[in-house]
CSV table of C-alpha atoms in Angstrom, one decimal:
chain,number,residue,atom,x,y,z
A,1,MET,CA,0.0,0.0,0.0
A,2,THR,CA,1.4,3.3,-1.0
A,3,THR,CA,0.6,6.9,-0.1
A,4,ALA,CA,-0.2,9.6,-2.8
A,5,ARG,CA,3.4,11.0,-2.8
A,6,GLN,CA,4.8,7.5,-3.1
A,7,ARG,CA,2.6,6.7,-6.1
A,8,GLN,CA,3.6,10.0,-7.7
A,9,PHE,CA,7.2,9.0,-7.4
A,10,LEU,CA,6.6,5.5,-8.8
A,11,PHE,CA,4.5,6.8,-11.7
A,12,GLY,CA,7.3,9.3,-12.5
A,13,GLN,CA,10.0,6.6,-12.4
A,14,ILE,CA,8.0,4.0,-14.4
A,15,GLY,CA,6.9,6.7,-17.0
A,16,TRP,CA,10.5,8.0,-17.4
A,17,THR,CA,12.0,4.5,-17.8
A,18,LEU,CA,9.4,3.2,-20.3
A,19,GLY,CA,9.4,6.5,-22.2
A,20,GLY,CA,13.2,6.4,-22.4
A,21,VAL,CA,13.2,2.7,-23.5
A,22,GLY,CA,10.7,3.6,-26.2
A,23,ILE,CA,12.8,6.4,-27.5
A,24,LEU,CA,15.9,4.2,-27.4
A,25,ALA,CA,14.1,1.4,-29.2
A,26,SER,CA,12.7,3.8,-31.9
A,27,VAL,CA,16.2,4.9,-32.8
A,28,GLU,CA,17.3,1.3,-32.8
A,29,SER,CA,19.9,1.7,-30.1
A,30,LEU,CA,18.3,-0.2,-27.2
A,31,THR,CA,21.0,-1.9,-25.2
A,32,LEU,CA,21.0,-3.0,-21.5
A,33,GLU,CA,23.7,-0.4,-20.9
A,34,TYR,CA,21.7,2.5,-22.3
A,35,ALA,CA,18.5,1.4,-20.6
A,36,PHE,CA,20.3,1.3,-17.3
A,37,ILE,CA,21.8,4.8,-17.7
A,38,VAL,CA,18.4,6.2,-18.8
A,39,SER,CA,16.5,4.8,-15.8
A,40,PHE,CA,19.3,5.7,-13.4
A,41,VAL,CA,19.3,9.3,-14.5
A,42,GLY,CA,15.5,9.2,-14.2
A,43,LEU,CA,15.8,8.0,-10.6
A,44,VAL,CA,18.3,10.7,-9.7
A,45,VAL,CA,16.2,13.5,-11.4
A,46,ILE,CA,12.9,12.4,-9.9
A,47,THR,CA,14.5,12.1,-6.4
A,48,ALA,CA,16.0,15.5,-6.7
A,49,LEU,CA,12.8,17.2,-8.0
A,50,THR,CA,10.4,15.6,-5.6
A,51,THR,CA,12.4,15.9,-2.3
A,52,PRO,CA,10.8,18.4,0.1
A,53,ILE,CA,12.9,21.4,1.0
A,54,HIS,CA,12.2,21.9,4.7
A,55,THR,CA,11.8,18.4,6.1
A,56,THR,CA,13.2,14.8,5.8
A,57,VAL,CA,10.7,12.2,4.9
A,58,GLU,CA,11.4,8.8,6.4
A,59,TRP,CA,10.8,6.6,3.4
A,60,ARG,CA,12.9,8.9,1.1
A,61,THR,CA,16.0,8.3,3.3
A,62,ARG,CA,15.9,4.7,2.1
A,63,LEU,CA,16.2,5.8,-1.5
A,64,ARG,CA,19.9,6.3,-0.8
A,65,TRP,CA,20.6,2.6,-1.2
A,66,PRO,CA,19.3,2.2,-4.8
A,67,LEU,CA,21.0,5.5,-5.6
A,68,LEU,CA,24.3,4.3,-4.1
A,69,VAL,CA,24.2,1.0,-6.0
A,70,GLY,CA,23.2,2.8,-9.2
A,71,THR,CA,26.1,5.2,-8.9
A,72,VAL,CA,28.5,2.4,-8.4
A,73,VAL,CA,27.3,0.6,-11.5
A,74,PHE,CA,27.2,3.9,-13.4
A,75,VAL,CA,30.8,4.7,-12.5
A,76,ALA,CA,31.9,1.1,-13.4
A,77,LEU,CA,30.2,1.4,-16.8
A,78,VAL,CA,31.9,4.8,-17.4
A,79,GLY,CA,35.2,3.4,-16.3
A,80,LEU,CA,35.0,0.3,-18.6
A,81,ARG,CA,34.1,2.5,-21.5
A,82,THR,CA,36.9,4.9,-20.9
A,83,PHE,CA,39.4,2.0,-20.4
A,84,GLY,CA,38.2,0.4,-23.6
A,85,LYS,CA,38.7,3.5,-25.7
A,86,PHE,CA,42.1,4.1,-24.0
A,87,ILE,CA,43.3,0.6,-24.8
A,88,ARG,CA,42.1,0.9,-28.4
A,89,SER,CA,43.9,4.3,-28.9
A,90,LEU,CA,47.3,2.8,-27.9
F,1,MET,CA,-22.7,-23.3,18.5
F,2,PRO,CA,-19.2,-21.9,18.1
F,3,ARG,CA,-18.3,-20.5,14.8
F,4,ARG,CA,-15.1,-19.5,13.2
F,5,ILE,CA,-15.3,-16.5,10.9
F,6,VAL,CA,-12.3,-15.3,8.9
F,7,ALA,CA,-11.8,-12.5,6.4
F,8,GLY,CA,-8.6,-12.0,4.4
F,9,GLY,CA,-5.4,-14.1,4.3
F,10,ARG,CA,-6.8,-16.3,1.5
F,11,PRO,CA,-4.5,-17.3,-1.4
F,12,HIS,CA,-6.0,-14.7,-3.8
F,13,ASP,CA,-5.4,-12.0,-1.2
F,14,TRP,CA,-1.7,-12.7,-1.5
F,15,PHE,CA,-1.6,-10.8,-4.8
F,16,GLY,CA,-3.8,-7.8,-5.7
F,17,PRO,CA,-3.8,-4.2,-4.8
F,18,ARG,CA,-2.8,-4.7,-1.2
F,19,TYR,CA,0.4,-6.3,-2.2
F,20,PRO,CA,1.5,-4.5,-5.4
F,21,ALA,CA,5.2,-5.5,-4.8
F,22,ARG,CA,4.3,-9.1,-5.4
F,23,VAL,CA,2.5,-8.4,-8.6
F,24,PHE,CA,5.5,-6.4,-10.0
F,25,GLY,CA,7.9,-9.1,-8.8
F,26,VAL,CA,6.0,-11.9,-10.6
F,27,LEU,CA,5.6,-9.7,-13.7
F,28,GLY,CA,9.4,-8.9,-13.6
F,29,LEU,CA,10.4,-12.6,-13.3
F,30,ALA,CA,8.0,-13.6,-16.1
F,31,LEU,CA,9.4,-10.9,-18.4
F,32,VAL,CA,13.0,-11.8,-17.7
F,33,GLY,CA,12.2,-15.5,-18.2
F,34,GLY,CA,10.5,-14.6,-21.5
F,35,GLY,CA,13.7,-12.8,-22.5
F,36,LEU,CA,15.7,-16.0,-21.8
F,37,VAL,CA,13.3,-18.0,-24.1
F,38,ILE,CA,12.6,-15.5,-26.9
F,39,SER,CA,16.0,-14.4,-28.0
F,40,GLN,CA,14.6,-12.2,-30.7
F,41,PHE,CA,13.3,-9.6,-28.2
F,42,ASP,CA,15.6,-10.4,-25.3
F,43,THR,CA,17.0,-6.9,-24.7
F,44,LEU,CA,13.5,-5.4,-24.6
F,45,LEU,CA,12.1,-8.1,-22.3
F,46,PHE,CA,15.1,-7.9,-20.0
F,47,VAL,CA,14.7,-4.1,-19.7
F,48,TRP,CA,11.0,-4.3,-19.0
F,49,GLY,CA,11.6,-7.2,-16.6
F,50,GLY,CA,14.3,-5.2,-14.8
F,51,THR,CA,12.1,-2.2,-14.6
F,52,ALA,CA,9.3,-4.3,-13.0
F,53,LEU,CA,11.7,-5.9,-10.6
F,54,PHE,CA,13.1,-2.4,-9.6
F,55,VAL,CA,9.5,-1.2,-8.9
F,56,ALA,CA,8.9,-4.4,-6.8
F,57,PHE,CA,12.1,-3.5,-4.9
F,58,LEU,CA,11.0,0.1,-4.3
F,59,LEU,CA,7.6,-1.0,-3.2
F,60,SER,CA,8.8,-3.7,-0.8
F,61,PHE,CA,12.0,-2.0,0.8
F,62,VAL,CA,11.6,1.7,0.3
F,63,MET,CA,7.8,2.4,0.4
F,64,THR,CA,7.0,0.1,3.3
F,65,GLY,CA,4.1,0.5,5.7
F,66,THR,CA,0.3,0.2,5.3
F,67,THR,CA,-2.2,2.9,4.7
F,68,VAL,CA,-5.8,3.4,5.9
F,69,SER,CA,-8.3,5.2,3.7
F,70,SER,CA,-9.0,8.8,4.5
F,71,ALA,CA,-12.7,8.1,5.1
F,72,VAL,CA,-11.9,5.5,7.8
F,73,ALA,CA,-9.4,7.8,9.4
F,74,THR,CA,-12.0,10.6,9.4
F,75,ASP,CA,-14.6,8.4,11.1
F,76,ILE,CA,-12.2,7.3,13.8
F,77,TYR,CA,-11.1,10.9,14.4
F,78,THR,CA,-14.6,12.4,14.4
F,79,THR,CA,-15.9,9.8,16.9
F,80,MET,CA,-12.9,10.3,19.2
F,81,ALA,CA,-13.3,14.0,19.0
F,82,ARG,CA,-17.1,13.8,19.9
F,83,ASN,CA,-16.4,11.4,22.8
F,84,VAL,CA,-13.8,13.8,24.2
F,85,GLN,CA,-16.1,16.7,24.1
F,86,GLN,CA,-19.0,14.7,25.5
F,87,PRO,CA,-19.4,16.3,29.0
F,88,ARG,CA,-18.4,19.9,28.2
F,89,PRO,CA,-17.7,21.0,24.6
F,90,ALA,CA,-14.6,23.2,24.4
F,91,THR,CA,-13.8,25.4,21.4
F,92,ASP,CA,-10.8,27.2,22.7
F,93,HIS,CA,-7.5,25.5,22.2
F,94,GLU,CA,-4.2,26.4,23.8
F,95,TYR,CA,-1.0,24.5,23.2
F,96,VAL,CA,1.3,25.0,26.2
F,97,PRO,CA,4.9,23.9,26.1
F,98,ASP,CA,6.3,22.3,29.2
F,99,SER,CA,9.3,20.2,30.1
F,100,GLY,CA,9.5,17.5,27.5
F,101,GLY,CA,6.4,18.1,25.6
F,102,VAL,CA,3.3,20.2,24.8
F,103,THR,CA,0.0,20.0,26.6
F,104,LEU,CA,-3.3,21.0,25.0
F,105,VAL,CA,-5.5,23.1,27.3
F,106,ALA,CA,-9.1,23.1,26.1
F,107,GLY,CA,-11.8,24.6,28.3
F,108,ASP,CA,-10.8,23.7,31.9
F,109,ARG,CA,-9.2,20.4,31.0
F,110,GLU,CA,-5.8,19.2,29.8
F,111,PHE,CA,-5.1,16.7,27.0
F,112,ASP,CA,-2.1,15.2,25.2
F,113,PRO,CA,-2.3,16.7,21.7
F,114,THR,CA,-2.4,14.6,18.5
F,115,GLY,CA,0.4,16.7,17.0
F,116,GLU,CA,2.8,15.5,19.6
F,117,GLN,CA,2.6,12.0,18.3
F,118,LEU,CA,2.5,13.1,14.7
F,119,LEU,CA,5.7,15.1,15.0
F,120,ARG,CA,7.6,12.8,17.3
F,121,ALA,CA,10.0,11.7,14.4
F,122,HIS,CA,11.0,15.3,13.7
F,123,ASP,CA,13.8,16.3,16.0
F,124,GLY,CA,14.6,19.5,14.1
F,125,LEU,CA,11.4,21.2,15.3
F,126,THR,CA,12.6,22.0,18.8
F,127,THR,CA,14.8,25.0,18.0
F,128,ALA,CA,13.2,27.6,15.7
F,129,GLU,CA,14.4,31.1,15.3
F,130,THR,CA,11.3,32.8,13.9
F,131,ILE,CA,7.7,31.8,13.4
F,132,GLY,CA,8.3,32.0,9.7
F,133,THR,CA,11.0,29.4,9.6
F,134,GLN,CA,9.0,27.1,11.8
F,135,LEU,CA,5.9,27.5,9.8
F,136,SER,CA,7.7,26.7,6.5
F,137,VAL,CA,8.9,23.4,8.0
F,138,LEU,CA,5.4,22.6,9.5
F,139,VAL,CA,3.6,23.3,6.2
F,140,ASP,CA,6.1,21.1,4.4
F,141,VAL,CA,5.6,18.3,6.9
F,142,LEU,CA,1.8,18.5,6.7
F,143,VAL,CA,1.8,18.2,2.9
F,144,ASN,CA,4.8,16.1,2.0
F,145,ASP,CA,5.5,13.9,5.0
F,146,LEU,CA,2.3,13.3,6.9
F,147,GLU,CA,0.3,13.9,3.7
F,148,LEU,CA,-2.6,15.3,5.8
F,149,ALA,CA,-3.4,17.9,3.2
F,150,ALA,CA,-3.2,18.3,-0.6
F,151,ARG,CA,-2.1,21.9,-0.3
F,152,ALA,CA,-1.3,24.4,2.4
F,153,THR,CA,-0.5,28.1,2.4
F,154,ALA,CA,0.5,30.2,5.3
F,155,THR,CA,0.8,33.9,6.1
F,156,THR,CA,2.5,35.1,9.1
F,157,ASP,CA,3.6,38.2,11.1
F,158,ASP,CA,5.6,38.4,14.3
F,159,GLU,CA,3.0,37.0,16.7
F,160,SER,CA,0.4,35.2,14.6
F,161,ALA,CA,0.1,32.8,11.7
F,162,THR,CA,-2.8,31.9,9.3
F,163,VAL,CA,-2.6,28.5,7.6
F,164,THR,CA,-5.1,27.7,4.9
F,165,VAL,CA,-5.4,24.0,4.1
F,166,THR,CA,-7.0,22.7,1.0
F,167,GLY,CA,-8.1,19.1,0.6
F,168,SER,CA,-7.6,18.0,4.3
F,169,ARG,CA,-7.4,14.2,4.3
F,170,ILE,CA,-9.1,14.1,7.7
F,171,GLY,CA,-12.6,15.5,7.5
F,172,THR,CA,-13.4,18.8,9.1
F,173,THR,CA,-16.9,18.2,10.6
F,174,GLU,CA,-15.3,18.1,14.0
F,175,LEU,CA,-12.6,20.6,14.9
F,176,PHE,CA,-11.5,19.4,18.4
F,177,ASP,CA,-7.6,19.1,18.2
F,178,HIS,CA,-7.9,18.5,14.5
F,179,PRO,CA,-4.7,16.8,13.3
F,180,VAL,CA,-3.8,19.7,11.0
F,181,ALA,CA,-4.4,22.4,13.6
F,182,SER,CA,-2.7,20.2,16.2
F,183,VAL,CA,0.5,19.8,14.2
F,184,ILE,CA,0.7,23.6,13.7
F,185,GLY,CA,-0.1,24.4,17.4
F,186,VAL,CA,2.3,21.8,18.8
F,187,GLY,CA,5.1,22.6,16.3
F,188,LEU,CA,4.9,26.4,17.0
F,189,ALA,CA,4.7,25.9,20.8
F,190,HIS,CA,7.5,23.4,20.7
F,191,GLY,CA,9.8,25.5,18.5
F,192,LEU,CA,9.2,28.9,19.9
F,193,GLY,CA,8.7,27.9,23.6
F,194,VAL,CA,5.6,30.0,24.1
F,195,PRO,CA,1.9,29.0,24.6
F,196,VAL,CA,0.0,29.1,21.3
F,197,THR,CA,-3.8,29.6,21.0
F,198,VAL,CA,-5.3,28.0,17.9
F,199,GLU,CA,-8.6,28.8,16.3
F,200,THR,CA,-9.9,26.5,13.6
F,201,SER,CA,-12.7,27.3,11.1
F,202,ARG,CA,-14.0,26.1,7.8
F,203,GLU,CA,-14.2,28.6,4.9
F,204,ASP,CA,-15.3,27.6,1.4
F,205,GLY,CA,-14.4,23.9,2.0
F,206,ASN,CA,-10.9,24.9,3.2
F,207,LEU,CA,-9.6,24.5,6.7
F,208,VAL,CA,-8.3,27.8,8.1
F,209,VAL,CA,-6.1,27.6,11.2
F,210,VAL,CA,-5.2,30.8,13.0
F,211,ALA,CA,-2.5,30.5,15.6
F,212,ASN,CA,-1.6,33.3,18.0
F,213,LEU,CA,1.5,33.3,20.1
F,214,THR,CA,0.8,34.2,23.8
F,215,THR,CA,3.6,36.5,24.6
F,216,SER,CA,4.0,37.1,28.3
F,217,GLU,CA,3.8,40.8,29.0
């Protein structure tokens, strides 16, 4: 059971992800990597835009774990890509 | 003859709107499984399945807790408020800070205010500099954390504050220690350390809470 604010967050996240995947698929560049990056950016943007200014909401503090894991994976992907380009350029 | 009567807990209750995480979890597993079988659309099915599994994760580990419908909460509150006012109805409310809490003085009796419980998780409310900073926190808490109102606006000067609440989730037929007014009264009394008198009224379907600081002269 979710509250109105939680539903708002979920609809935002699902809508962003599915919309992004639709756009990626329509330009024929849907890969798991791009899909992850699109949904991770969506999670960060929606979290940043919907966090209240003056108060800390208890359930939002738990969003730090998916954000942390997402950041680690994101940094790993960027690192792998950079490393790959670097090796090829040698 | 003894009878055993049970509602809920049956297999079909295990899924459904009360447990959306399970629905999304099963959907996600089915889509990922489909991706393993149908290699033609595997990327798309993995992405959809992953999204559904992520939603299931959010629902079960981030957005935990159960909710009660606003109509039920209204009925509980209204009945309690009527019961409390049974012998002598009181319309004047004063939230008085004392050591370790806030007491509601209504008429000639003292009560524990609802706002005390609602704000117990907010430690930052004990030290406020001005009524304006405290009120901006309280309005944010009402709308975004407690979700007691769809929208709240406040105007304030040095010694009083007027908060207009649109779409109160708790009905406003009874106004004794109404949760919205109680949060504002307790929050202001707590933060500013002075007794706060609160008057609550209904105007055009909105709830109007007027709080006045009782400054000792």
